[in-house]
Each structure stands twice: as C-alpha cells, then as structure tokens.
Amino acid sequence: MSDAIRGAASGTASVPLSVLDLVTVGSGSTATRALAAAARTARAAERRGYHRLWVAEHHSMPGVASTSPAVILAHLAAHTRRIRLGSGGVMLPNHAPLVIAEQFGTLEAMAPGRIDLGLGRAPGTDGATAAALRRTDHLNEGADEFPQQLAELVRFLDGDFPDGHPYSRIHAVPGPVQGAAGPGGRPPVWLLGSSGFSARLAGALGLPFAFAHHFSGRHTVEALDLYRASFRPSAVLSEPYALISVSAFAADDEREARRQTLTGALSMVRLRMGRPGLLPTPEEAESYAYGPVEQDVVDDWMARVVHGTSDEVRLGLDELRKRTGADELMITAHVHSDEARLRSYELIADAYGMGDTGSPAGSSSGSGAQDS
C-alpha cells in the first residue's frame, strides 16, 4: 500500500493522526488573519508529527474562509516541507473535472509527493449558492453524475483517454504529458462522504475513503462497514483504508474546553436557523439565550465533540477508533480562538507522545517543494 495513503503512526498513537483545518473566521477577526493562522497550524502540525492536513470547500459561510482549497493548499505548501496536504474535500459537481486536474496537477508540481485529492459530491453550501456556483437549478444532476465525473477526472489525471475519445488529445497540465512530477505522477484520489453512496463507490473502485464523522456521527460505523464490504482491491489499495474526521478540542482544564467548544455549537445553531455568521466568541456563546430547539442543536453538537483535558480527549479518540476500526483519525477544532485551536493540537500531540521535531524547514519565504 502506498505511503501516500497509509502513514506511520506517530508517538504512541495506534493510528496516524491528521488535521482538518476549516480556516475559521471568528468574530472580530478577518479572512487574512484566518489564512495566516492556517499557515501557523500547518507548520505546527508538521513539527508535531501529524500525518496530513486537509482543507474543505465551503461557500457563502462567513465563518469559514476555505472557498478555494487549491489556492489555500498552495499557500500552505509554501510554508511547509514534509506534511501531506490535501482537500477534504473539493466538491466535484461544482467544477469541471479538467479544472480540478489542472489545479491539483499544479499543486503536485509545487509539492511533489505531498498532495492528496479528496472529492465529495455535496455542494458544500445551500441550494441557492450551489445554483450560483453551477449556473443551473438542476442540482441533483451533478450529484447523480458523480461516478462519471470522477472517471473523467481520473482519466485527465492519468492522461489515458483511449484513442477516439473526444478528450484523447486534451492534456491536463501540469500532468503526465510533461513527465511524472512525483510518486505515481499524480496526487492520490480519496472519496469523501457522510452517507453510504460514497462509501460503496470508494469500495467498488478500491479507493481510500474518508467519512465525515464530525457532522454525521450516527452513520459512521454503518458507512465504514459498507465500504469494507464493497471493497475490491485495486492498483491503489490492496485492502480498505478508512479515515474518519472527528471534532476534538483539548484545553488545560475541562471547563475551558467546554467554554471554547460552545462557540462552535452556537455557530451551528445560527447556521441551522439560516443565520450563518462569523464564529462567535466564548462570551457570546455563554450569554446567548438558547430556545428549546436551539438547545437541542447545542446538546447534539457538544455530545459529538470530543473535548476536555488532553488525557480525556485521548481516551475519547481511542474509544472512537476502537469502535469504528478507523485506520486514521483526522481531528478538527471549530472554535473561535486561533491560539486556543493551535494549543489544542499541541496538547493532543503531547497526550500521544508525538515529539517536537523542531522548526520545520519551510518558512514564510520557503519553497513548498519537497527535497528528493
């Protein structure tokens, strides 16, 4: 199995630990500051031995700055040297497959052997915004055509349309026509999902699968079981490989962990009520008067976030891994404070004995290309 997919566990973690960065924009902050914080997070994750860091495509959400994963990944590649970087994910129906192949071929050329291409079929936003993105009101067509779009994208990445195909003379560049830029010549493709559709498709195609446990936790075990039952060995994988993303936040004491985590809960309340905004401060979240329906949203959110001291978070993550059999855990912290979020990743690394490797080779002015 390719090291691009299966990484070695760090420290005393039984499976690799990774980071999902939502590039959160908190109340009183800006997208510029959020993107600078994302670079600090990537450098810290690399230094502490996290296996990969992904960003996810979202649209029309004031509290999230990750509308353009490829652009953000280029930014992060320039600030790091070793950690794998990828999309968790790019929403394929929002884009022409050739455009994605070109973007991620460019990233692979920038940071050879370090790029992952995770793909989803949801819009990453509400219906009206999706219509504006896709220039159509027939939104289900994009999701229904996902397998065909995926096959086309992989053909562009591999440069192997058969003779006679309308696209046989079209090349995604950078790409194979210019010579392999890294291991395998292109980024590995992952399928992402929060239901059974992508789990079954990933299994049938022999691709690695990432499940969004952080917002669809009730279906995790069912989806992973379906993925494993559907799995067929491929040139990419000889056996299933399942990653799950999980909300996790650690602080020096349990009360502070809950206080910070509540900011994400209020953000979700506002999103569910059709009032998305910048991520609120802990003071806003503590003083907000929650109605009964809103309190249900909060209770559900807080129950799904593994939060507390670093030891409590480690116990929660270990229990989740055992329950799901996940091959990799990708943690995300949707809280207001950039400093508290970064401190959480440090505390979790400490809890797993993931040592500090010192300052990474990359810097704000360094190249993202990996030394070979």
GROMACS .gro file of N, CA, C and O in nm, residues 40-50 80 82-83 342 346 349-350 354-360:
model
  100
   40ARG      N    1   0.020   2.887   1.029
   40ARG     CA    2   0.081   2.852   1.158
   40ARG      C    3   0.039   2.712   1.200
   40ARG      O    4   0.120   2.634   1.252
   41THR      N    5  -0.087   2.679   1.176
   41THR     CA    6  -0.136   2.545   1.211
   41THR      C    7  -0.064   2.438   1.129
   41THR      O    8  -0.025   2.333   1.182
   42ALA      N    9  -0.045   2.462   1.000
   42ALA     CA   10   0.023   2.365   0.915
   42ALA      C   11   0.166   2.343   0.961
   42ALA      O   12   0.216   2.229   0.966
   43ARG      N   13   0.236   2.452   0.995
   43ARG     CA   14   0.374   2.438   1.043
   43ARG      C   15   0.379   2.362   1.175
   43ARG      O   16   0.466   2.276   1.196
   44ALA      N   17   0.286   2.393   1.265
   44ALA     CA   18   0.284   2.324   1.393
   44ALA      C   19   0.249   2.176   1.375
   44ALA      O   20   0.308   2.089   1.440
   45ALA      N   21   0.153   2.146   1.288
   45ALA     CA   22   0.115   2.007   1.263
   45ALA      C   23   0.233   1.929   1.205
   45ALA      O   24   0.257   1.813   1.242
   46GLU      N   25   0.307   1.990   1.116
   46GLU     CA   26   0.426   1.926   1.060
   46GLU      C   27   0.529   1.901   1.169
   46GLU      O   28   0.586   1.791   1.179
   47ARG      N   29   0.553   2.002   1.252
   47ARG     CA   30   0.655   1.991   1.356
   47ARG      C   31   0.620   1.883   1.458
   47ARG      O   32   0.708   1.814   1.509
   48ARG      N   33   0.488   1.866   1.486
   48ARG     CA   34   0.447   1.771   1.588
   48ARG      C   35   0.418   1.631   1.534
   48ARG      O   36   0.376   1.543   1.608
   49GLY      N   37   0.436   1.609   1.407
   49GLY     CA   38   0.424   1.474   1.352
   49GLY      C   39   0.286   1.432   1.308
   49GLY      O   40   0.261   1.312   1.287
   50TYR      N   41   0.194   1.527   1.290
   50TYR     CA   42   0.065   1.491   1.230
   50TYR      C   43   0.092   1.447   1.085
   50TYR      O   44   0.179   1.501   1.018
   80THR      N   45   0.548   2.484   0.438
   80THR     CA   46   0.581   2.353   0.495
   80THR      C   47   0.676   2.279   0.401
   80THR      O   48   0.696   2.318   0.286
   82ARG      N   49   0.724   1.886   0.471
   82ARG     CA   50   0.708   1.741   0.478
   82ARG      C   51   0.563   1.693   0.486
   82ARG      O   52   0.529   1.590   0.430
   83ILE      N   53   0.481   1.761   0.562
   83ILE     CA   54   0.345   1.714   0.589
   83ILE      C   55   0.266   1.702   0.459
   83ILE      O   56   0.280   1.784   0.368
  342LEU      N   57  -0.477   2.613   1.812
  342LEU     CA   58  -0.341   2.566   1.796
  342LEU      C   59  -0.292   2.498   1.924
  342LEU      O   60  -0.226   2.393   1.919
  346GLU      N   61  -0.149   2.103   1.995
  346GLU     CA   62  -0.026   2.077   2.069
  346GLU      C   63  -0.053   1.983   2.187
  346GLU      O   64   0.023   1.889   2.212
  349ALA      N   65  -0.112   1.630   2.068
  349ALA     CA   66   0.016   1.570   2.031
  349ALA      C   67   0.093   1.527   2.155
  349ALA      O   68   0.152   1.418   2.160
  350ASP      N   69   0.092   1.611   2.259
  350ASP     CA   70   0.158   1.576   2.384
  350ASP      C   71   0.098   1.449   2.444
  350ASP      O   72   0.170   1.361   2.493
  354MET      N   73   0.371   1.254   2.074
  354MET     CA   74   0.423   1.294   1.944
  354MET      C   75   0.525   1.404   1.968
  354MET      O   76   0.490   1.516   2.002
  355GLY      N   77   0.653   1.372   1.950
  355GLY     CA   78   0.758   1.463   1.988
  355GLY      C   79   0.769   1.584   1.898
  355GLY      O   80   0.727   1.583   1.782
  356ASP      N   81   0.827   1.690   1.952
  356ASP     CA   82   0.854   1.812   1.877
  356ASP      C   83   0.980   1.790   1.795
  356ASP      O   84   1.088   1.765   1.850
  357THR      N   85   0.968   1.800   1.662
  357THR     CA   86   1.082   1.775   1.574
  357THR      C   87   1.163   1.901   1.548
  357THR      O   88   1.256   1.901   1.467
  358GLY      N   89   1.125   2.012   1.615
  358GLY     CA   90   1.195   2.137   1.592
  358GLY      C   91   1.133   2.214   1.479
  358GLY      O   92   1.035   2.174   1.418
  359SER      N   93   1.189   2.329   1.447
  359SER     CA   94   1.133   2.415   1.342
  359SER      C   95   1.139   2.346   1.208
  359SER      O   96   1.242   2.291   1.170
  360PRO      N   97   1.027   2.343   1.133
  360PRO     CA   98   1.028   2.281   1.002
  360PRO      C   99   1.117   2.360   0.907
  360PRO      O  100   1.144   2.477   0.926
   0.00000   0.00000   0.00000
